[in-house]
Tab-separated table of C-alpha atoms in Angstrom:
chain	number	residue	atom	x	y	z
B	7	MET	CA	8.415	-23.885	-20.572
B	8	LYS	CA	8.520	-23.826	-16.796
B	9	PHE	CA	11.155	-21.845	-15.043
B	10	LYS	CA	11.974	-22.386	-11.420
B	11	LYS	CA	14.136	-19.941	-9.574
B	12	ARG	CA	14.448	-22.232	-6.596
B	13	LEU	CA	16.732	-24.527	-8.584
B	14	TYR	CA	19.458	-21.901	-8.470
B	15	VAL	CA	19.088	-20.182	-5.173
B	16	LYS	CA	20.052	-22.411	-2.320
B	17	ASN	CA	22.683	-21.501	0.157
B	18	MET	CA	24.661	-19.570	-2.406
B	19	ARG	CA	23.230	-16.165	-1.855
B	20	LYS	CA	25.546	-14.199	-4.109
B	21	LEU	CA	25.195	-16.717	-6.904
B	22	GLY	CA	21.474	-16.642	-6.216
B	23	ASP	CA	21.426	-12.871	-6.704
B	24	CYS	CA	23.171	-13.348	-10.047
B	25	MET	CA	20.712	-15.959	-11.197
B	26	ILE	CA	17.756	-13.796	-10.195
B	27	SER	CA	19.210	-11.020	-12.316
B	28	ILE	CA	19.541	-13.439	-15.249
B	29	ASP	CA	15.903	-14.399	-14.641
B	30	LYS	CA	14.996	-10.720	-14.718
B	31	ASP	CA	16.741	-10.142	-18.032
B	32	LEU	CA	15.078	-13.219	-19.486
B	33	ILE	CA	11.616	-12.066	-18.404
B	34	LYS	CA	12.228	-8.527	-19.666
B	35	ASN	CA	13.341	-9.912	-22.989
B	36	ILE	CA	10.347	-12.185	-23.403
B	37	VAL	CA	7.934	-9.408	-22.428
B	38	SER	CA	9.541	-6.916	-24.819
B	39	ASN	CA	8.791	-9.436	-27.564
B	40	GLY	CA	5.117	-9.344	-26.640
B	41	LYS	CA	5.059	-12.704	-24.833
B	42	ARG	CA	4.933	-14.099	-21.308
B	43	LEU	CA	6.883	-17.006	-19.898
B	44	ASP	CA	3.701	-19.064	-19.379
B	45	ASN	CA	2.241	-18.007	-22.753
B	46	ARG	CA	-0.536	-15.920	-21.254
B	47	GLU	CA	-1.867	-12.764	-22.871
B	48	PHE	CA	-0.734	-9.561	-21.133
B	49	ASN	CA	-4.172	-8.974	-19.645
B	50	GLN	CA	-4.954	-12.610	-18.873
B	51	TYR	CA	-5.292	-14.007	-15.360
B	52	ARG	CA	-4.177	-17.518	-14.490
B	53	ASP	CA	-6.867	-20.126	-13.720
B	54	ILE	CA	-8.656	-19.413	-10.470
B	55	ILE	CA	-10.255	-21.989	-8.176
B	56	ILE	CA	-12.217	-20.847	-5.136
B	57	GLU	CA	-13.427	-23.303	-2.507
B	58	THR	CA	-15.427	-22.126	0.479
B	59	ASN	CA	-16.077	-23.476	3.969
B	60	ILE	CA	-12.938	-25.544	4.002
B	61	ILE	CA	-12.282	-24.925	7.713
B	62	PRO	CA	-15.494	-25.908	9.518
B	63	GLN	CA	-14.210	-24.585	12.837
B	64	ALA	CA	-13.911	-21.060	11.386
B	65	GLU	CA	-17.033	-18.904	11.025
B	66	GLY	CA	-16.139	-18.456	7.362
B	67	SER	CA	-13.287	-19.655	5.192
B	68	ALA	CA	-12.070	-19.946	1.628
B	69	ARG	CA	-9.150	-21.348	-0.270
B	70	VAL	CA	-8.073	-19.628	-3.466
B	71	LYS	CA	-5.745	-21.052	-6.054
B	72	LEU	CA	-4.493	-18.561	-8.590
B	73	GLY	CA	-2.302	-20.613	-10.871
B	74	ASP	CA	0.210	-22.095	-8.421
B	75	THR	CA	-0.387	-19.419	-5.815
B	76	GLU	CA	-2.455	-20.724	-2.938
B	77	VAL	CA	-3.913	-18.838	0.012
B	78	ILE	CA	-6.466	-19.577	2.713
B	79	ALA	CA	-8.542	-16.952	4.456
B	80	GLY	CA	-10.404	-17.674	7.664
B	81	VAL	CA	-12.898	-15.505	9.512
B	82	LYS	CA	-13.318	-15.665	13.276
B	83	LEU	CA	-15.834	-13.638	15.236
B	84	ASP	CA	-15.832	-12.366	18.766
B	85	ILE	CA	-17.313	-9.524	20.740
B	86	GLY	CA	-15.334	-6.692	22.237
B	87	GLU	CA	-15.169	-3.034	23.082
B	88	PRO	CA	-15.348	-0.662	20.094
B	89	PHE	CA	-12.808	2.033	19.247
B	90	PRO	CA	-13.707	5.263	21.069
B	91	ASP	CA	-14.211	7.233	17.822
B	92	THR	CA	-16.488	4.611	16.248
B	93	GLY	CA	-18.510	3.434	19.236
B	94	ASP	CA	-21.481	2.353	17.133
B	95	GLU	CA	-19.581	0.196	14.649
B	96	GLY	CA	-18.279	-3.336	14.635
B	97	MET	CA	-14.568	-3.854	14.153
B	98	LEU	CA	-12.757	-5.393	11.224
B	99	MET	CA	-9.190	-6.637	11.414
B	100	VAL	CA	-7.172	-8.225	8.663
B	101	GLY	CA	-3.922	-10.075	9.220
B	102	ALA	CA	-1.650	-11.945	6.854
B	103	GLU	CA	0.991	-14.521	7.532
B	104	PHE	CA	3.660	-15.647	5.089
B	105	VAL	CA	3.947	-19.254	6.209
B	106	PRO	CA	7.579	-20.352	5.648
B	107	LEU	CA	6.448	-23.431	3.734
B	108	ALA	CA	5.098	-21.181	0.987
B	109	SER	CA	8.418	-19.998	-0.390
B	110	GLU	CA	12.080	-20.236	0.440
B	111	GLU	CA	12.093	-16.471	0.596
B	112	PHE	CA	9.824	-16.586	3.659
B	113	GLU	CA	11.310	-16.846	7.123
B	114	PRO	CA	9.629	-17.705	10.377
B	115	GLY	CA	9.163	-14.865	12.817
B	116	PRO	CA	7.080	-11.752	13.258
B	117	PRO	CA	5.362	-10.203	10.214
B	118	ASN	CA	7.754	-8.445	7.828
B	119	GLU	CA	6.942	-5.365	5.785
B	120	SER	CA	5.656	-7.402	2.816
B	121	SER	CA	3.142	-9.351	4.865
B	122	ILE	CA	2.097	-6.158	6.639
B	123	GLU	CA	1.561	-4.499	3.266
B	124	LEU	CA	-0.441	-7.492	2.023
B	125	ALA	CA	-2.717	-7.385	5.067
B	126	ARG	CA	-3.190	-3.638	4.828
B	127	VAL	CA	-3.945	-3.635	1.104
B	128	VAL	CA	-6.539	-6.400	1.527
B	129	ASP	CA	-7.958	-4.564	4.540
B	130	ARG	CA	-8.180	-1.302	2.586
B	131	ALA	CA	-10.183	-2.779	-0.294
B	132	ILE	CA	-12.641	-4.452	2.082
B	133	ARG	CA	-12.959	-1.577	4.532
B	134	GLU	CA	-13.124	1.286	2.034
B	135	SER	CA	-15.719	-0.435	-0.166
B	136	LYS	CA	-17.957	-0.367	2.926
B	137	CYS	CA	-19.080	-3.858	1.873
B	138	ILE	CA	-19.916	-4.774	5.469
B	139	ASP	CA	-22.445	-2.638	7.282
B	140	LEU	CA	-20.407	-2.251	10.461
B	141	LYS	CA	-23.207	-0.266	12.151
B	142	LYS	CA	-25.338	-3.426	12.106
B	143	LEU	CA	-22.605	-5.163	14.081
B	144	CYS	CA	-23.019	-2.876	17.064
B	145	ILE	CA	-24.491	-4.773	20.007
B	146	LYS	CA	-24.540	-1.976	22.591
B	147	GLU	CA	-23.221	1.446	21.675
B	148	ASN	CA	-19.777	2.287	23.100
B	149	GLU	CA	-19.752	-1.005	25.005
B	150	LYS	CA	-20.076	-4.141	22.936
B	151	VAL	CA	-19.644	-4.712	19.227
B	152	TRP	CA	-18.852	-7.646	16.970
B	153	CYS	CA	-15.208	-7.979	15.936
B	154	ILE	CA	-14.439	-9.621	12.619
B	155	PHE	CA	-10.974	-11.131	12.339
B	156	VAL	CA	-9.911	-12.062	8.839
B	157	ASP	CA	-6.625	-13.951	8.755
B	158	ILE	CA	-4.839	-14.911	5.607
B	159	ASP	CA	-2.336	-17.741	5.359
B	160	VAL	CA	-0.160	-17.825	2.273
B	161	LEU	CA	0.521	-21.488	1.552
B	162	ASP	CA	2.246	-21.362	-1.823
B	163	HIS	CA	3.722	-18.204	-3.323
B	164	ASP	CA	3.783	-17.997	-7.091
B	165	GLY	CA	3.079	-14.287	-7.397
B	166	ASN	CA	0.167	-11.882	-7.040
B	167	LEU	CA	-0.613	-12.666	-3.428
B	168	ILE	CA	-2.674	-9.490	-3.106
B	169	ASP	CA	-5.387	-10.523	-5.592
B	170	ALA	CA	-5.495	-14.109	-4.330
B	171	ALA	CA	-5.693	-12.989	-0.701
B	172	THR	CA	-8.429	-10.427	-1.386
B	173	LEU	CA	-10.491	-13.013	-3.293
B	174	ALA	CA	-10.072	-15.450	-0.401
B	175	ALA	CA	-10.969	-12.816	2.197
B	176	THR	CA	-14.084	-11.654	0.324
B	177	ALA	CA	-15.170	-15.251	-0.363
B	178	ALA	CA	-14.672	-16.161	3.306
B	179	LEU	CA	-16.629	-13.118	4.495
B	180	LEU	CA	-19.475	-13.887	2.073
B	181	ASN	CA	-19.714	-17.371	3.573
B	182	THR	CA	-19.399	-16.341	7.212
B	183	LYS	CA	-22.151	-17.334	9.582
B	184	MET	CA	-22.738	-15.301	12.736
B	185	LEU	CA	-22.256	-16.944	16.130
B	186	LYS	CA	-25.041	-17.186	18.646
B	187	LEU	CA	-25.178	-14.274	21.021
B	188	GLU	CA	-26.493	-14.950	24.504
B	189	LYS	CA	-27.526	-12.450	27.103
B	190	ASP	CA	-26.623	-13.213	30.664
B	191	GLY	CA	-28.288	-10.523	32.759
B	192	GLU	CA	-26.621	-7.307	31.605
B	193	ASN	CA	-23.693	-9.107	29.992
B	194	TYR	CA	-23.450	-10.406	26.475
B	195	LYS	CA	-21.800	-13.731	25.824
B	196	VAL	CA	-20.887	-15.489	22.622
B	197	ASN	CA	-21.584	-19.156	22.236
B	198	TYR	CA	-18.500	-20.090	20.245
B	199	GLU	CA	-19.846	-23.582	19.612
B	200	GLN	CA	-23.023	-22.520	17.908
B	201	LYS	CA	-23.214	-20.891	14.516
B	202	THR	CA	-26.503	-19.396	13.367
B	203	ASP	CA	-27.779	-19.296	9.778
B	204	GLU	CA	-27.355	-15.564	9.692
B	205	PRO	CA	-24.682	-14.215	7.313
B	206	LEU	CA	-22.669	-11.043	7.832
B	207	PRO	CA	-24.454	-7.830	6.748
B	208	MET	CA	-22.457	-7.767	3.535
B	209	THR	CA	-23.741	-6.115	0.389
B	210	LYS	CA	-20.778	-5.759	-1.950
B	211	LYS	CA	-17.944	-7.839	-3.328
B	212	PRO	CA	-14.667	-5.920	-3.297
B	213	VAL	CA	-11.752	-7.375	-5.262
B	214	ASN	CA	-8.204	-6.247	-5.898
B	215	THR	CA	-6.659	-6.401	-9.339
B	216	THR	CA	-2.896	-6.088	-9.685
B	217	PHE	CA	-0.835	-5.041	-12.692
B	218	VAL	CA	2.899	-4.765	-13.156
B	219	LYS	CA	4.953	-2.715	-15.543
B	220	ILE	CA	7.882	-4.419	-17.233
B	221	GLY	CA	9.544	-2.104	-19.723
B	222	ASP	CA	6.663	-0.566	-21.648
B	223	ALA	CA	4.281	-3.443	-21.072
B	224	ILE	CA	1.488	-3.661	-18.499
B	225	LEU	CA	0.811	-7.218	-17.328
B	226	ALA	CA	-2.139	-8.447	-15.278
B	227	ASP	CA	-1.768	-11.031	-12.505
B	228	PRO	CA	2.062	-11.217	-12.291
B	229	SER	CA	3.791	-14.512	-11.562
B	230	VAL	CA	6.590	-14.552	-9.011
B	231	GLN	CA	9.261	-14.223	-11.720
B	232	GLU	CA	7.407	-11.297	-13.249
B	233	GLU	CA	7.247	-9.666	-9.811
B	234	ASP	CA	11.023	-10.066	-9.456
B	235	ALA	CA	11.511	-8.441	-12.872
B	236	MET	CA	8.908	-5.702	-12.551
B	237	ASP	CA	9.661	-1.996	-12.601
B	238	ALA	CA	6.519	-1.082	-10.687
B	239	ARG	CA	3.227	-2.546	-9.524
B	240	LEU	CA	-0.242	-1.072	-9.137
B	241	THR	CA	-3.105	-2.678	-7.250
B	242	VAL	CA	-6.614	-1.314	-7.721
B	243	GLY	CA	-9.583	-2.250	-5.531
B	244	THR	CA	-13.019	-2.212	-7.153
B	245	PHE	CA	-16.613	-3.191	-6.413
B	246	GLU	CA	-19.914	-2.843	-8.189
B	247	GLU	CA	-22.745	-0.546	-7.210
B	248	ASP	CA	-25.904	0.028	-9.272
B	249	GLY	CA	-24.323	-1.768	-12.201
B	250	GLU	CA	-21.357	0.608	-12.175
B	251	THR	CA	-17.752	-0.101	-11.206
B	252	LYS	CA	-16.547	1.960	-8.258
B	253	PHE	CA	-12.940	2.235	-7.151
B	254	CYS	CA	-12.176	2.008	-3.441
B	255	SER	CA	-8.432	1.567	-2.984
B	256	MET	CA	-5.075	1.753	-4.717
B	257	GLN	CA	-1.538	0.816	-3.803
B	258	LYS	CA	1.583	1.301	-5.866
B	259	GLY	CA	4.581	-0.922	-5.272
B	260	GLY	CA	8.029	-1.378	-6.755
B	261	ASN	CA	10.868	1.074	-7.183
B	262	ASP	CA	9.891	2.772	-10.441
B	263	GLY	CA	6.820	4.869	-11.198
B	264	PHE	CA	3.877	5.098	-13.594
B	265	THR	CA	3.042	7.862	-16.026
B	266	LEU	CA	-0.461	9.306	-15.943
B	267	GLU	CA	-1.289	7.479	-19.198
B	268	GLU	CA	-0.178	4.172	-17.707
B	269	ILE	CA	-2.312	4.750	-14.618
B	270	GLU	CA	-5.335	5.534	-16.811
B	271	LYS	CA	-4.761	2.352	-18.789
B	272	ILE	CA	-4.556	0.328	-15.584
B	273	LEU	CA	-7.798	1.854	-14.279
B	274	ASP	CA	-9.530	0.661	-17.471
B	275	LEU	CA	-8.023	-2.800	-17.115
B	276	ALA	CA	-8.946	-2.922	-13.427
B	277	GLU	CA	-12.578	-2.243	-14.291
B	278	GLU	CA	-12.618	-5.070	-16.838
B	279	LYS	CA	-10.697	-7.598	-14.733
B	280	GLY	CA	-12.568	-6.701	-11.552
B	281	LYS	CA	-15.815	-7.743	-13.251
B	282	GLU	CA	-14.252	-11.064	-14.230
B	283	LEU	CA	-13.075	-11.777	-10.699
B	284	ARG	CA	-16.409	-10.824	-9.135
B	285	LYS	CA	-18.182	-13.382	-11.333
B	286	LEU	CA	-16.206	-16.056	-9.487
B	287	LEU	CA	-17.719	-14.869	-6.218
B	288	ASN	CA	-21.310	-15.765	-7.125
B	289	PHE	CA	-21.899	-18.689	-4.794
U	23	MET	CA	-18.426	27.131	-0.874
U	24	SER	CA	-14.999	26.785	0.602
U	25	ARG	CA	-13.111	24.311	2.696
U	26	ILE	CA	-13.023	23.661	6.434
U	27	ASP	CA	-9.900	25.820	6.798
U	28	GLY	CA	-11.040	28.416	4.262
U	29	ARG	CA	-8.709	27.382	1.444
U	30	LYS	CA	-9.687	27.213	-2.203
U	31	PHE	CA	-10.237	23.729	-3.626
U	32	ASP	CA	-6.913	23.750	-5.471
U	33	GLU	CA	-4.912	25.580	-2.830
U	34	LEU	CA	-2.018	24.116	-0.877
U	35	ARG	CA	-1.445	24.915	2.760
U	36	GLU	CA	1.436	27.216	3.645
U	37	ILE	CA	4.757	25.593	2.795
U	38	GLU	CA	8.032	25.994	4.646
U	39	ALA	CA	11.179	24.118	3.674
U	40	LYS	CA	14.632	24.307	5.257
U	41	VAL	CA	17.719	22.313	4.439
U	42	GLY	CA	20.705	21.371	6.614
U	43	ILE	CA	19.029	21.794	9.984
U	44	LEU	CA	20.880	19.073	11.931
U	45	LYS	CA	24.562	18.789	12.753
U	46	ASN	CA	25.099	15.039	13.000
U	47	ALA	CA	23.149	13.716	10.046
U	48	ASN	CA	24.959	13.795	6.686
U	49	GLY	CA	21.956	15.543	5.255
U	50	SER	CA	18.796	16.907	6.846
U	51	ALA	CA	15.694	18.910	6.098
U	52	TYR	CA	12.589	20.392	7.677
U	53	PHE	CA	9.335	20.446	5.748
U	54	ARG	CA	6.059	21.952	6.861
U	55	LEU	CA	2.731	21.910	5.094
U	56	GLY	CA	0.306	23.880	7.258
U	57	ASP	CA	0.181	22.071	10.585
U	58	SER	CA	1.914	18.927	9.332
U	59	ILE	CA	5.607	19.039	10.172
U	60	ALA	CA	8.341	16.520	9.483
U	61	ILE	CA	12.110	16.496	9.692
U	62	ALA	CA	14.318	14.021	7.877
U	63	GLY	CA	17.910	12.989	8.421
U	64	VAL	CA	20.099	10.965	6.088
U	65	PHE	CA	23.169	8.875	6.906
U	66	GLY	CA	25.328	7.293	4.277
U	67	PRO	CA	26.404	5.871	1.974
U	68	ARG	CA	27.933	3.885	4.821
U	69	THR	CA	28.873	0.324	5.775
U	70	VAL	CA	25.898	-2.028	5.953
U	71	HIS	CA	24.907	-3.514	9.291
U	72	PRO	CA	23.738	-6.253	9.436
U	73	LYS	CA	26.167	-7.460	6.813
U	74	HIS	CA	23.800	-9.934	5.162
U	75	MET	CA	21.634	-7.072	3.889
U	76	GLU	CA	24.511	-5.796	1.775
U	77	LYS	CA	24.124	-5.909	-2.002
U	78	ALA	CA	27.081	-6.520	-4.293
U	79	GLU	CA	25.742	-4.422	-7.173
U	80	CYS	CA	24.208	-1.384	-5.504
U	81	ALA	CA	23.562	0.538	-2.308
U	82	ILE	CA	20.535	-0.388	-0.260
U	83	LEU	CA	18.089	2.333	0.700
U	84	ARG	CA	16.478	2.033	4.107
U	85	THR	CA	13.720	4.358	5.223
U	86	GLU	CA	12.073	4.780	8.562
U	87	TYR	CA	8.900	6.787	9.068
U	88	ARG	CA	8.207	7.567	12.692
U	89	MET	CA	5.590	9.622	14.453
U	90	SER	CA	6.497	11.443	17.627
U	91	PRO	CA	4.209	10.437	20.498
U	92	PHE	CA	3.187	14.102	20.896
U	93	SER	CA	2.465	14.653	17.195
U	94	THR	CA	-1.222	13.781	17.381
U	95	VAL	CA	-4.299	14.958	19.294
U	96	THR	CA	-4.230	11.879	21.509
U	97	ARG	CA	-0.783	10.481	22.283
U	98	THR	CA	0.615	8.047	19.739
U	99	ARG	CA	2.268	4.989	21.189
U	100	PRO	CA	5.954	5.089	20.258
U	101	GLY	CA	7.468	2.393	18.093
U	102	PRO	CA	6.521	1.330	14.608
U	103	GLY	CA	3.041	-0.108	14.164
U	104	ARG	CA	1.675	-1.686	10.981
U	105	ARG	CA	0.801	1.718	9.533
U	106	GLU	CA	4.282	3.143	10.130
U	107	ARG	CA	5.946	0.100	8.614
U	108	GLU	CA	3.792	0.285	5.508
U	109	ILE	CA	4.544	3.998	5.116
U	110	SER	CA	8.275	3.324	5.539
U	111	LEU	CA	7.990	0.805	2.697
U	112	VAL	CA	6.077	3.027	0.285
U	113	THR	CA	8.379	5.951	1.116
U	114	ARG	CA	11.386	3.857	0.133
U	115	GLU	CA	9.677	2.850	-3.109
U	116	ALA	CA	8.791	6.478	-3.799
U	117	LEU	CA	12.394	7.665	-3.434
U	118	SER	CA	14.459	4.793	-4.900
U	119	SER	CA	14.191	5.604	-8.586
U	120	VAL	CA	15.857	9.047	-8.359
U	121	LEU	CA	18.959	7.807	-6.524
U	122	PHE	CA	22.088	6.527	-8.259
U	123	LEU	CA	22.185	3.511	-5.934
U	124	GLU	CA	24.339	1.591	-8.418
U	125	GLU	CA	27.180	4.087	-7.775
U	126	PHE	CA	27.626	2.888	-4.188
U	127	PRO	CA	27.715	-0.925	-4.063
U	128	LYS	CA	27.919	-2.630	-0.659
U	129	THR	CA	26.717	0.428	1.233
U	130	ALA	CA	23.551	1.572	2.917
U	131	ILE	CA	21.769	4.903	2.712
U	132	ASP	CA	19.537	5.411	5.730
U	133	VAL	CA	16.703	7.904	5.713
U	134	HIS	CA	14.953	8.678	8.981
U	135	ILE	CA	11.738	10.657	8.929
U	136	GLU	CA	10.302	12.047	12.126
U	137	VAL	CA	6.794	13.478	12.010
U	138	LEU	CA	6.746	16.168	14.701
U	139	GLN	CA	3.173	17.253	14.181
U	140	ALA	CA	0.476	15.443	12.257
U	141	SER	CA	-2.414	17.148	10.539
U	142	ALA	CA	-3.052	14.762	7.620
U	143	SER	CA	-0.876	14.030	4.569
U	144	THR	CA	2.083	13.248	6.836
U	145	ARG	CA	3.549	10.678	4.452
U	146	CYS	CA	3.747	13.403	1.788
U	147	VAL	CA	5.408	15.855	4.166
U	148	GLY	CA	7.839	13.115	5.213
U	149	ILE	CA	8.754	12.278	1.617
U	150	ASN	CA	9.292	15.960	0.780
U	151	ALA	CA	11.619	16.321	3.760
U	152	ALA	CA	13.429	13.070	2.921
U	153	SER	CA	13.989	14.072	-0.679
U	154	LEU	CA	15.555	17.367	0.444
U	155	ALA	CA	17.671	15.635	3.089
U	156	LEU	CA	19.044	13.216	0.476
U	157	ALA	CA	20.025	16.146	-1.735
U	158	ASP	CA	21.545	17.907	1.276
U	159	ALA	CA	23.621	14.797	2.025
U	160	GLY	CA	25.159	15.199	-1.424
U	161	ILE	CA	23.891	11.880	-2.680
U	162	PRO	CA	23.753	11.939	-6.494
U	163	MET	CA	20.124	12.216	-7.592
U	164	ARG	CA	18.393	12.335	-10.954
U	165	ASP	CA	15.715	14.635	-9.575
U	166	LEU	CA	13.896	15.597	-6.404
U	167	ILE	CA	10.749	13.739	-5.448
U	168	ALA	CA	7.797	15.949	-4.558
U	169	SER	CA	4.766	14.560	-2.798
U	170	CYS	CA	1.255	15.869	-2.333
U	171	SER	CA	-2.223	14.532	-1.618
U	172	ALA	CA	-5.584	15.288	-3.171
U	173	GLY	CA	-8.997	13.783	-2.667
U	174	ILE	CA	-12.703	14.286	-2.307
U	175	VAL	CA	-14.176	16.187	0.633
U	176	ASN	CA	-17.888	16.989	0.690
U	177	ARG	CA	-18.113	15.740	-2.916
U	178	GLU	CA	-15.590	18.354	-4.084
U	179	ILE	CA	-12.204	17.452	-5.499
U	180	VAL	CA	-9.625	19.189	-3.306
U	181	LEU	CA	-5.857	19.535	-3.095
U	182	ASP	CA	-3.731	18.811	-0.023
U	183	ILE	CA	-5.992	17.027	2.438
U	184	ALA	CA	-5.581	18.699	5.828
U	185	GLY	CA	-6.730	18.225	9.411
U	186	LYS	CA	-10.335	17.118	9.705
U	187	GLU	CA	-10.619	16.583	5.946
U	188	ASP	CA	-8.671	13.376	6.512
U	189	THR	CA	-11.273	11.795	8.777
U	190	GLU	CA	-14.369	13.495	7.397
U	191	GLY	CA	-13.472	13.404	3.722
U	192	GLU	CA	-14.533	10.717	1.262
U	193	VAL	CA	-11.339	10.060	-0.674
U	194	ASP	CA	-7.657	10.504	0.197
U	195	LEU	CA	-5.119	9.968	-2.560
U	196	PRO	CA	-1.455	10.732	-1.840
U	197	ILE	CA	1.081	10.689	-4.638
U	198	ALA	CA	4.804	11.247	-5.027
U	199	TYR	CA	6.019	12.641	-8.314
U	200	TYR	CA	9.278	12.398	-10.258
U	201	PRO	CA	8.934	15.565	-12.353
U	202	ARG	CA	11.677	15.030	-14.950
U	203	GLN	CA	10.309	11.674	-15.983
U	204	LYS	CA	6.675	12.616	-15.312
U	205	LYS	CA	6.269	9.482	-13.214
U	206	VAL	CA	4.131	8.838	-10.174
U	207	THR	CA	6.326	6.945	-7.703
U	208	LEU	CA	3.861	6.732	-4.833
U	209	LEU	CA	0.168	6.207	-5.348
U	210	GLN	CA	-2.293	5.131	-2.721
U	211	MET	CA	-5.989	5.681	-2.377
U	212	ASP	CA	-8.752	5.000	0.056
U	213	GLY	CA	-12.386	5.955	-0.277
U	214	ILE	CA	-14.969	5.492	-2.997
U	215	ALA	CA	-14.562	7.255	-6.339
U	216	THR	CA	-15.398	6.789	-10.008
U	217	LYS	CA	-12.759	6.413	-12.685
U	218	THR	CA	-13.249	9.974	-13.939
U	219	GLU	CA	-12.892	11.354	-10.426
U	220	ILE	CA	-9.675	9.408	-9.794
U	221	LYS	CA	-8.110	10.749	-12.976
U	222	GLU	CA	-8.982	14.314	-11.967
U	223	ILE	CA	-7.698	13.819	-8.433
U	224	ILE	CA	-4.358	12.462	-9.684
U	225	LYS	CA	-3.975	15.376	-12.101
U	226	LEU	CA	-4.667	17.856	-9.302
U	227	ALA	CA	-2.223	16.081	-6.970
U	228	ILE	CA	0.479	16.276	-9.654
U	229	LYS	CA	-0.139	20.026	-9.982
U	230	GLY	CA	0.273	20.386	-6.234
U	231	ALA	CA	3.443	18.285	-6.263
U	232	LEU	CA	4.933	20.514	-8.964
U	233	LYS	CA	4.329	23.590	-6.799
U	234	ILE	CA	6.038	21.827	-3.887
U	235	TYR	CA	8.896	20.873	-6.227
U	236	GLU	CA	9.591	24.574	-6.871
U	237	VAL	CA	9.668	25.299	-3.138
U	238	GLN	CA	12.073	22.386	-2.600
U	239	LYS	CA	14.442	23.666	-5.281
U	240	GLU	CA	14.275	27.146	-3.778
U	241	ALA	CA	15.161	25.773	-0.320
U	242	LEU	CA	18.259	24.066	-1.749
U	243	ARG	CA	19.310	27.175	-3.670
U	244	LYS	CA	18.937	29.251	-0.532
U	245	LYS	CA	21.357	27.034	1.320
U	246	TYR	CA	23.925	27.438	-1.465
U	247	GLU	CA	23.610	31.206	-1.261
U	248	GLU	CA	24.352	31.072	2.449
U	249	VAL	CA	27.440	28.973	1.777
U	250	ARG	CA	28.687	31.454	-0.789
């Protein structure tokens, strides 16, 4: 049973709103009966395909398909001046773009609050896990450091962009090759044409796992219809250190809240699902 | 061992809450937690501009979190950056569930939060002010939302991250709490923690939020007394 919202919503916005609310009721009903529209278990992710090095011109790249959700992450490197308070560390920047071809909900133009949130949640998991040793990316203290730009393009939106984008970003970073650094007298110069064999100083594999609450049920990896029908969403960033799961970031979304018991349940699920996702990152 | 500012691990900073501080806004409030100060103003329910944002079945809630350029040690560039826009979003999501938005279809409720001085946990201070301002505007609410942060600083679990603890601490976890339904309506975290630690931090943050909740209620009562 495949259910496509886009059949209803066209130029008829008000009618569209009505149909979305019928969709919501349908999803809530199905979930309250212990089922999901695509017959998955509550804690089951959709099939995930990760391909790396798909953009040869980028220093690192990955495409992730999570069910029908598709995102590409690309890594570009450059050198620049560090932030004054972290003069001995390289810089990491994550951006996300909702390309209008990915969904009829997306519009061209500057980033909206959803794409900003996506970029910041991906950034938080990667940055806070300290998976990249930014100190090793310092070229000359307070003057020159490596800058890592991770940019995420959402190509097809079928829900749970956060997990797909984080997987793509981590996979792309794991496959990044440093550029050749040349010294010209006192100045450093990057040879943008020449990649070395050296990877980024990356030791961990952070992933985000997202769960939504619909009624009393907690569902992993929400589809776009489930996101429309959700009461609240919780994303948990995890990585592994000394064989133990560590938590590095969290973000709640949606208009309702979670009880303490629900949060504890999600932390348990995040530990389990995080392990599953990290297995896909063994290249 | 104590904290950088001498507080106990489970101690909040000094709280000050005032309601109805502005003339023009339909509702307003001042909230201070130590050196973090925010004021909030509410307009609405009022006509929606631009019109296409209007919803036939309920009011829309719009929130804006802003930091004054002089609120930080080094000047903050005015205008919303990515951080401010994300905080505006999570603030809206933290407040929505207590409002009877369905009572006011085709209208907008606008909440503006201005951080006057920042010394960590500013999103919590902003939410506390906003929640009071909404009540002051007379908008029907199921409850007040109280917000508080907790985290890990020097490997100790502490309440209400303040000042340098923000940059030097290991974990920062702000929450917003809906006391009557015992629901956490804002939850963010950065920094490395184990599962057990996170659970403890959230429990501590909820305790802090409940203390703030009492102060908020008191501030509203005080205004009523003045009216009488």
